[in-house]
CSV table of C-alpha atoms and ligand atoms in Angstrom, one decimal:
chain,number,residue,atom,x,y,z
A,579,UNK,CA,21.7,9.5,-31.5
A,580,UNK,CA,18.1,8.2,-31.7
A,581,UNK,CA,16.4,7.3,-28.4
A,582,UNK,CA,13.9,4.4,-28.1
A,583,UNK,CA,11.1,5.5,-25.8
A,584,UNK,CA,9.0,2.4,-26.2
A,585,UNK,CA,7.9,0.7,-23.0
A,586,UNK,CA,5.6,-2.1,-21.9
A,587,UNK,CA,2.7,-1.5,-19.5
A,588,UNK,CA,0.1,-4.1,-18.4
A,589,UNK,CA,1.4,-6.2,-21.2
A,590,UNK,CA,0.7,-3.5,-23.8
A,591,UNK,CA,3.4,-2.1,-26.1
A,592,UNK,CA,3.5,1.7,-25.8
A,593,UNK,CA,5.4,4.1,-28.1
A,594,UNK,CA,6.2,6.3,-25.1
A,595,UNK,CA,6.2,6.1,-21.3
A,596,UNK,CA,4.3,9.4,-21.1
A,597,UNK,CA,0.6,8.6,-20.4
A,598,UNK,CA,-2.4,10.9,-19.9
A,599,UNK,CA,-3.9,9.9,-16.5
A,600,UNK,CA,-7.6,9.8,-15.7
A,601,UNK,CA,-9.2,13.2,-16.3
A,602,UNK,CA,-12.6,14.3,-17.7
A,603,UNK,CA,-11.4,15.7,-21.0
A,604,UNK,CA,-9.8,12.4,-22.0
A,605,UNK,CA,-13.2,11.0,-22.6
A,606,UNK,CA,-13.8,13.6,-25.4
A,607,UNK,CA,-12.8,12.0,-28.7
A,608,UNK,CA,-11.3,15.3,-30.1
A,609,UNK,CA,-9.1,15.7,-27.0
A,610,UNK,CA,-8.0,12.1,-27.1
A,611,UNK,CA,-7.0,12.5,-30.7
A,612,UNK,CA,-5.0,15.6,-29.8
A,613,UNK,CA,-3.3,13.7,-27.0
A,614,UNK,CA,-2.3,11.0,-29.4
A,615,UNK,CA,-0.9,13.5,-31.9
A,616,UNK,CA,1.1,15.0,-29.0
A,617,UNK,CA,2.7,11.6,-28.6
A,618,UNK,CA,1.3,10.1,-25.4
A,619,UNK,CA,1.7,6.3,-25.2
A,620,UNK,CA,-1.8,5.6,-23.8
A,621,UNK,CA,-4.8,7.5,-22.4
A,622,UNK,CA,-6.7,6.7,-19.2
A,623,UNK,CA,-10.3,7.7,-19.3
A,624,UNK,CA,-12.0,9.4,-16.3
A,625,UNK,CA,-13.5,7.0,-13.8
A,626,UNK,CA,-16.9,5.5,-14.3
A,627,UNK,CA,-18.4,6.1,-10.8
A,628,UNK,CA,-21.1,3.5,-9.8
A,629,UNK,CA,-22.2,6.1,-7.2
A,630,UNK,CA,-23.3,8.4,-10.0
A,631,UNK,CA,-25.1,5.5,-11.8
A,632,UNK,CA,-27.0,4.6,-8.6
A,633,UNK,CA,-27.9,8.3,-7.8
A,634,UNK,CA,-29.3,8.6,-11.3
A,635,UNK,CA,-31.4,5.5,-11.0
A,636,UNK,CA,-32.8,6.6,-7.6
A,637,UNK,CA,-33.6,10.0,-9.2
A,638,UNK,CA,-35.4,8.3,-12.1
A,639,UNK,CA,-37.4,6.0,-9.8
A,640,UNK,CA,-38.5,8.9,-7.6
A,641,UNK,CA,-39.6,11.0,-10.6
A,642,UNK,CA,-41.6,8.0,-12.0
A,643,UNK,CA,-43.2,7.4,-8.6
A,644,UNK,CA,-44.3,11.0,-8.4
A,645,UNK,CA,-45.7,10.6,-11.9
A,646,UNK,CA,-47.8,7.6,-11.0
A,647,UNK,CA,-49.3,9.5,-8.0
A,648,UNK,CA,-50.4,12.4,-10.2
A,649,UNK,CA,-51.5,10.8,-13.5
A,650,UNK,CA,-53.2,7.5,-14.0
A,651,UNK,CA,-51.9,7.2,-17.6
A,652,UNK,CA,-48.3,7.3,-16.3
A,653,UNK,CA,-48.8,3.8,-15.1
A,654,UNK,CA,-48.8,2.5,-18.6
A,655,UNK,CA,-46.6,5.0,-20.3
A,656,UNK,CA,-43.1,5.9,-19.2
A,657,UNK,CA,-41.4,8.2,-21.7
A,658,UNK,CA,-38.7,9.0,-19.2
A,659,UNK,CA,-37.6,5.3,-19.2
A,660,UNK,CA,-37.4,5.2,-23.0
A,661,UNK,CA,-35.3,8.3,-23.2
A,662,UNK,CA,-33.1,7.6,-20.2
A,663,UNK,CA,-29.4,7.1,-21.0
A,664,UNK,CA,-27.6,6.4,-17.8
A,665,UNK,CA,-24.0,7.3,-16.7
A,666,UNK,CA,-22.8,3.8,-17.6
A,667,UNK,CA,-24.2,3.9,-21.1
A,668,UNK,CA,-22.8,7.4,-21.7
A,669,UNK,CA,-19.4,6.2,-20.4
A,670,UNK,CA,-19.4,3.1,-22.7
A,671,UNK,CA,-20.5,5.2,-25.7
A,672,UNK,CA,-17.6,7.7,-25.2
A,673,UNK,CA,-15.2,4.8,-24.7
A,674,UNK,CA,-16.2,3.4,-28.1
A,675,UNK,CA,-15.9,6.9,-29.7
A,676,UNK,CA,-12.5,7.5,-28.3
A,677,UNK,CA,-11.4,4.0,-29.5
A,678,UNK,CA,-12.7,4.8,-33.0
A,679,UNK,CA,-10.7,8.1,-33.1
A,680,UNK,CA,-7.3,6.8,-31.8
A,681,UNK,CA,-4.9,4.0,-32.3
A,682,UNK,CA,-3.0,4.0,-29.0
A,683,UNK,CA,-4.2,1.9,-26.0
A,684,UNK,CA,-7.2,3.2,-24.2
A,685,UNK,CA,-7.4,2.4,-20.5
A,686,UNK,CA,-10.8,2.7,-18.9
A,687,UNK,CA,-11.2,3.5,-15.2
A,688,UNK,CA,-13.7,2.2,-12.7
A,689,UNK,CA,-14.7,3.3,-9.2
A,690,UNK,CA,-17.5,1.0,-8.1
A,691,UNK,CA,-19.3,1.0,-4.7
A,692,UNK,CA,-20.8,-2.5,-4.5
A,693,UNK,CA,-19.1,-5.8,-4.9
A,694,UNK,CA,-21.3,-6.8,-7.9
A,695,UNK,CA,-20.8,-3.3,-9.4
A,696,UNK,CA,-17.1,-3.8,-9.9
A,697,UNK,CA,-17.6,-7.1,-11.8
A,698,UNK,CA,-20.6,-6.0,-13.8
A,699,UNK,CA,-19.1,-2.7,-15.0
A,700,UNK,CA,-15.6,-4.2,-15.6
A,701,UNK,CA,-17.2,-6.7,-17.9
A,702,UNK,CA,-19.2,-4.0,-19.8
A,703,UNK,CA,-16.0,-1.9,-20.2
A,704,UNK,CA,-14.1,-4.9,-21.6
A,705,UNK,CA,-17.0,-5.6,-24.0
A,706,UNK,CA,-16.9,-2.0,-25.2
A,707,UNK,CA,-13.3,-2.4,-26.3
A,708,UNK,CA,-11.1,-1.0,-23.6
A,709,UNK,CA,-7.5,-2.2,-23.9
A,710,UNK,CA,-7.0,-2.3,-20.2
A,711,UNK,CA,-8.7,-1.2,-17.0
A,712,UNK,CA,-7.7,0.9,-13.9
A,713,UNK,CA,-9.5,0.0,-10.7
A,714,UNK,CA,-9.7,3.3,-8.8
A,715,UNK,CA,-9.7,2.3,-5.1
A,716,UNK,CA,-10.7,5.5,-3.4
A,717,UNK,CA,-12.1,5.4,0.1
A,718,UNK,CA,-11.5,7.2,3.4
A,719,UNK,CA,-11.2,4.7,6.3
A,720,UNK,CA,-13.5,6.6,8.7
A,721,UNK,CA,-15.5,3.8,10.2
A,722,UNK,CA,-14.0,3.0,13.7
A,723,UNK,CA,-15.5,-0.5,13.6
A,724,UNK,CA,-13.7,-1.5,10.4
A,725,UNK,CA,-10.0,-2.4,10.8
A,726,UNK,CA,-7.3,-1.9,8.2
A,727,UNK,CA,-7.1,-5.7,7.7
A,728,UNK,CA,-10.9,-5.9,7.0
A,729,UNK,CA,-10.8,-3.0,4.5
A,730,UNK,CA,-7.8,-4.5,2.7
A,731,UNK,CA,-9.3,-7.9,2.6
A,732,UNK,CA,-12.4,-6.5,1.0
A,733,UNK,CA,-10.3,-4.7,-1.6
A,734,UNK,CA,-8.3,-7.9,-2.3
A,735,UNK,CA,-11.6,-9.8,-2.7
A,736,UNK,CA,-12.8,-7.4,-5.4
A,737,UNK,CA,-9.5,-7.5,-7.2
A,738,UNK,CA,-9.8,-11.3,-7.3
A,739,UNK,CA,-13.4,-11.0,-8.4
A,740,UNK,CA,-12.5,-8.6,-11.3
A,741,UNK,CA,-9.6,-10.9,-12.3
A,742,UNK,CA,-12.0,-13.8,-12.6
A,743,UNK,CA,-14.5,-11.7,-14.6
A,744,UNK,CA,-12.3,-10.1,-17.3
A,745,UNK,CA,-9.5,-11.1,-19.6
A,746,UNK,CA,-8.1,-7.6,-20.3
A,747,UNK,CA,-5.2,-6.6,-18.0
A,748,UNK,CA,-5.9,-4.2,-15.2
A,749,UNK,CA,-4.0,-2.1,-12.7
A,750,UNK,CA,-5.1,-0.9,-9.3
A,751,UNK,CA,-4.8,2.8,-8.5
A,752,UNK,CA,-4.2,3.2,-4.7
A,753,UNK,CA,-3.6,6.0,-2.3
A,754,UNK,CA,-0.5,6.3,-0.1
A,755,UNK,CA,-2.3,5.8,3.3
A,756,UNK,CA,-1.6,2.2,4.1
A,757,UNK,CA,0.2,1.2,7.3
A,758,UNK,CA,2.1,-1.5,5.3
A,759,UNK,CA,2.0,-0.4,1.7
A,760,UNK,CA,4.5,-2.9,0.4
A,761,UNK,CA,2.5,-5.7,1.9
A,762,UNK,CA,-0.8,-4.5,0.3
A,763,UNK,CA,0.9,-3.9,-3.0
A,764,UNK,CA,2.2,-7.5,-3.1
A,765,UNK,CA,-1.2,-8.9,-2.1
A,766,UNK,CA,-2.9,-6.9,-4.8
A,767,UNK,CA,-0.6,-8.4,-7.4
A,768,UNK,CA,-1.1,-11.8,-5.9
A,769,UNK,CA,-4.9,-11.3,-6.2
A,770,UNK,CA,-4.5,-10.7,-9.9
A,771,UNK,CA,-3.7,-7.0,-10.6
A,772,UNK,CA,-1.1,-6.7,-13.4
A,773,UNK,CA,0.0,-3.3,-12.2
A,774,UNK,CA,-0.2,-0.6,-9.6
A,775,UNK,CA,-0.8,3.1,-10.1
A,776,UNK,CA,0.9,5.2,-7.4
A,777,UNK,CA,-0.8,7.3,-6.1
A,778,UNK,CA,-4.4,8.4,-6.1
A,779,UNK,CA,-4.6,12.0,-4.8
A,780,UNK,CA,-7.1,12.4,-1.9
A,781,UNK,CA,-8.9,15.7,-2.4
A,782,UNK,CA,-9.5,17.4,0.9
A,783,UNK,CA,-12.7,19.2,1.4
A,784,UNK,CA,-12.7,22.8,2.6
A,785,UNK,CA,-15.2,25.0,4.6
A,786,UNK,CA,-17.0,27.9,3.1
A,787,UNK,CA,-16.6,30.5,5.9
A,788,UNK,CA,-19.8,32.4,4.9
A,789,UNK,CA,-22.2,29.4,4.6
A,790,UNK,CA,-20.4,27.0,6.9
A,791,UNK,CA,-20.8,24.3,4.2
A,792,UNK,CA,-18.3,21.7,3.4
A,793,UNK,CA,-17.2,22.4,-0.2
A,794,UNK,CA,-15.1,20.4,-2.6
A,795,UNK,CA,-12.0,22.3,-3.8
A,796,UNK,CA,-10.0,20.6,-6.5
A,797,UNK,CA,-6.5,22.0,-6.7
A,798,UNK,CA,-4.1,20.9,-9.4
A,799,UNK,CA,-1.0,19.2,-8.1
A,800,UNK,CA,2.3,20.8,-7.1
A,801,UNK,CA,5.7,19.7,-8.4
A,802,UNK,CA,6.8,18.6,-4.9
A,803,UNK,CA,4.0,15.9,-4.9
A,804,UNK,CA,6.2,13.8,-7.2
A,805,UNK,CA,8.5,12.8,-4.3
A,806,UNK,CA,6.1,10.5,-2.5
A,807,UNK,CA,5.4,8.1,-5.4
A,808,UNK,CA,9.0,8.5,-6.5
A,809,UNK,CA,10.1,6.9,-3.2
A,810,UNK,CA,7.6,4.1,-3.4
A,811,UNK,CA,8.3,3.2,-7.0
A,812,UNK,CA,12.0,3.0,-6.0
A,813,UNK,CA,11.1,0.7,-3.0
A,814,UNK,CA,8.6,-1.5,-4.9
A,815,UNK,CA,10.5,-2.0,-8.2
A,816,UNK,CA,13.0,-4.5,-6.8
A,817,UNK,CA,10.2,-6.3,-4.9
A,818,UNK,CA,8.3,-7.1,-8.1
A,819,UNK,CA,9.4,-8.9,-11.2
A,820,UNK,CA,8.9,-7.3,-14.6
A,821,UNK,CA,5.5,-9.0,-14.8
A,822,UNK,CA,4.0,-6.4,-12.4
A,823,UNK,CA,3.8,-2.9,-14.0
A,824,UNK,CA,4.3,0.2,-12.1
A,825,UNK,CA,2.8,3.5,-13.1
A,826,UNK,CA,3.5,6.8,-11.3
A,827,UNK,CA,1.0,9.7,-11.0
A,828,UNK,CA,1.3,13.1,-9.2
A,829,UNK,CA,3.3,16.2,-9.8
A,830,UNK,CA,4.9,15.4,-13.1
A,831,UNK,CA,5.5,18.4,-15.4
A,832,UNK,CA,8.7,18.1,-17.3
A,833,UNK,CA,10.9,15.7,-19.3
A,834,UNK,CA,13.4,15.6,-16.4
A,835,UNK,CA,10.6,14.7,-14.0
A,836,UNK,CA,9.8,11.7,-16.3
A,837,UNK,CA,13.5,10.7,-16.4
A,838,UNK,CA,13.7,10.6,-12.6
A,839,UNK,CA,10.6,8.5,-12.3
A,840,UNK,CA,11.8,6.0,-15.0
A,841,UNK,CA,15.2,5.9,-13.2
A,842,UNK,CA,13.6,4.6,-10.0
A,843,UNK,CA,11.7,1.9,-11.9
A,844,UNK,CA,8.4,3.1,-13.3
A,845,UNK,CA,7.1,1.6,-16.6
A,846,UNK,CA,5.0,4.6,-17.4
A,847,UNK,CA,4.7,8.1,-16.0
A,848,UNK,CA,1.3,9.7,-15.9
A,849,UNK,CA,0.2,13.4,-16.1
A,850,UNK,CA,-3.1,15.3,-15.6
A,851,UNK,CA,-2.5,18.6,-14.0
A,852,UNK,CA,0.3,19.7,-16.4
A,853,UNK,CA,-1.9,18.8,-19.4
A,854,UNK,CA,-4.8,20.8,-17.9
A,855,UNK,CA,-2.6,23.8,-17.2
A,856,UNK,CA,-0.7,23.9,-20.5
A,857,UNK,CA,-3.0,21.9,-22.8
A,858,UNK,CA,-2.6,18.5,-24.4
A,859,UNK,CA,0.3,19.6,-26.6
A,860,UNK,CA,2.4,19.9,-23.5
A,861,UNK,CA,3.0,16.2,-23.8
A,862,UNK,CA,5.1,16.9,-26.8
A,863,UNK,CA,7.3,19.4,-24.9
A,864,UNK,CA,7.7,16.8,-22.1
A,865,UNK,CA,8.8,14.1,-24.6
A,866,UNK,CA,11.3,16.5,-26.2
A,867,UNK,CA,12.7,17.3,-22.7
A,868,UNK,CA,13.0,13.6,-21.9
A,869,UNK,CA,14.7,12.9,-25.2
A,870,UNK,CA,17.2,15.8,-24.7
A,871,UNK,CA,18.0,14.6,-21.2
A,872,UNK,CA,18.5,11.0,-22.3
A,873,UNK,CA,20.7,12.0,-25.2
A,874,UNK,CA,22.8,14.3,-23.0
A,875,UNK,CA,23.3,11.4,-20.5
A,876,UNK,CA,23.8,8.8,-23.2
A,877,UNK,CA,20.8,6.6,-22.6
A,878,UNK,CA,19.6,5.0,-25.8
A,879,UNK,CA,16.3,3.5,-24.5
A,880,UNK,CA,13.8,3.6,-21.7
A,881,UNK,CA,14.6,-0.1,-21.0
A,882,UNK,CA,18.2,1.0,-20.3
A,883,UNK,CA,17.1,3.9,-18.1
A,884,UNK,CA,14.4,2.1,-16.2
A,885,UNK,CA,15.4,1.2,-12.6
A,886,UNK,CA,18.9,2.5,-12.8
A,887,UNK,CA,18.3,4.3,-9.5
A,888,UNK,CA,15.8,1.9,-7.8
A,889,UNK,CA,16.4,0.8,-4.3
A,890,UNK,CA,18.4,-2.3,-5.4
A,891,UNK,CA,20.7,-0.3,-7.7
A,892,UNK,CA,21.7,2.8,-5.7
A,893,UNK,CA,24.7,2.6,-3.5
A,894,UNK,CA,22.6,3.6,-0.4
A,895,UNK,CA,19.2,1.9,-0.5
A,896,UNK,CA,18.4,3.1,3.0
A,897,UNK,CA,18.2,6.6,1.5
A,898,UNK,CA,14.7,5.7,0.3
A,899,UNK,CA,13.7,4.5,3.7
A,900,UNK,CA,14.0,5.4,7.4
A,901,UNK,CA,17.6,6.8,7.3
A,902,UNK,CA,16.4,9.4,4.9
A,903,UNK,CA,14.2,10.9,7.6
A,904,UNK,CA,17.1,12.1,9.8
A,905,UNK,CA,19.2,13.2,6.8
A,906,UNK,CA,16.3,15.2,5.4
A,907,UNK,CA,15.7,17.0,8.7
A,908,UNK,CA,19.4,17.8,9.1
A,909,UNK,CA,19.7,19.1,5.5
A,910,UNK,CA,17.7,22.2,6.5
A,911,UNK,CA,19.7,25.4,7.0
A,912,UNK,CA,18.0,28.3,8.8
A,913,UNK,CA,18.9,31.7,7.4
A,914,UNK,CA,21.3,33.4,9.9
A,915,UNK,CA,19.1,36.5,10.3
A,916,UNK,CA,16.4,34.3,11.9
A,917,UNK,CA,18.7,32.9,14.6
A,918,UNK,CA,20.7,36.1,15.4
A,919,UNK,CA,19.7,38.1,18.5
A,920,UNK,CA,16.7,40.2,17.8
A,921,UNK,CA,17.4,44.0,17.9
A,922,UNK,CA,16.4,45.5,21.2
A,923,UNK,CA,13.1,47.3,21.1
A,924,UNK,CA,13.1,51.0,21.7
A,925,UNK,CA,10.6,52.1,24.4
A,926,UNK,CA,7.5,53.6,22.8
B,34,FMN,C1,-9.9,17.5,-12.9
B,34,FMN,C2,-9.4,16.2,-12.5
B,34,FMN,C3,-10.2,15.0,-12.7
B,34,FMN,C4,-9.7,13.8,-12.3
B,34,FMN,N1,-10.5,12.7,-12.5
B,34,FMN,C5,-10.0,11.4,-12.1
B,34,FMN,C6,-10.8,10.3,-12.3
B,34,FMN,O1,-11.9,10.3,-12.7
B,34,FMN,N2,-10.3,9.1,-11.9
B,34,FMN,C7,-9.0,9.0,-11.3
B,34,FMN,O2,-8.6,7.9,-11.0
B,34,FMN,N3,-8.3,10.1,-11.2
B,34,FMN,C8,-8.7,11.3,-11.5
B,34,FMN,N4,-7.9,12.4,-11.4
B,34,FMN,C9,-6.6,12.2,-10.8
B,34,FMN,C10,-5.5,12.2,-11.9
B,34,FMN,O3,-5.7,11.1,-12.8
B,34,FMN,C11,-4.1,12.1,-11.4
B,34,FMN,O4,-3.9,10.9,-10.7
B,34,FMN,C12,-3.8,13.2,-10.3
B,34,FMN,O5,-4.3,14.4,-10.8
B,34,FMN,C13,-2.3,13.3,-10.1
B,34,FMN,O6,-1.6,13.6,-11.3
B,34,FMN,P1,-1.1,15.1,-11.7
B,34,FMN,O7,-0.3,15.6,-10.6
B,34,FMN,O8,-0.4,14.9,-13.0
B,34,FMN,O9,-2.4,15.9,-11.8
B,34,FMN,C14,-8.4,13.7,-11.8
B,34,FMN,C15,-7.6,14.8,-11.6
B,34,FMN,C16,-8.1,16.0,-12.0
B,34,FMN,C17,-7.2,17.2,-11.8
């Protein structure tokens, strides 16, 4: 039996629901070509960070100012400016190269830090040929003077501004830390996002015990991280019509993981950690696993499988929500040796 893996995401037709999510190596044309050969349906490039662009510009200005203090001729001659290729230019150049080496949709990703930056860079990315865009909304709400409502309103404003500035489709990649996630998700779609990517992973800093410094420590994901976005895709799928795409990212490693996520209603399932651990060809193994599982369970297409276990289709929808909490706690069984009386200690 042949299985049709094709799916639609952000209005794009994909040969497979397995997508390589944002990661640095995806911007290398050779790696992107390998991912395509391994069968992924689309590739998301790493984020263009406006913070990096601004830091480089400040660095360049500072070095030019130092130059003018020391050498009079530097006032009229700035070789550093001529040879300066900023982060944005490098990003757009690699987007063009990846597009030239591949035929599948290439989704660029943007994390801007100023309102104007989101619009400006989104336009530049569109002009460089991206098929779609992912807006990477990543912030830690640490300012006690800014309420959740204010922060959400600012994000919705920028989604609307990007919608007004580009014609390519875009999704918003969000984290799970919203008090009312379903409400924000609906508002993001209303503001113009064609899709949502659940969830951004928030990398927690660590402390170096010797230096006392705060250090970034990136850890690849664990399989158990799949459960949080799985639940939310199941809840959100029935709340959105097919016009809003849902992508899942976090903890996916195998073909059966992909089957689960499609069953709860995702349009695409994204992977980074598994591809970093096992290499880009792992995508082929995952696809083979998905095909084998679908064949064994007599599913002929992703369209047929999608949403078959979402909150509106399962017999007990509350299992995805509050009731699940108590059932989960009660499902734990403590090994008997831990609860039996401890053997009496013999005196020293
Ligand atoms: C090394 C590395 C770099 C990443 N860079 C980005 C990035 O630039 N933008 C982004 O939105 N996500 C980035 N991510 C997050 C991934 O796209 C993905 O959402 C996350 O790792 C969860 O998926 P996984 O469990 O398959 O790894 C990065 C992840 C890793 C491991």
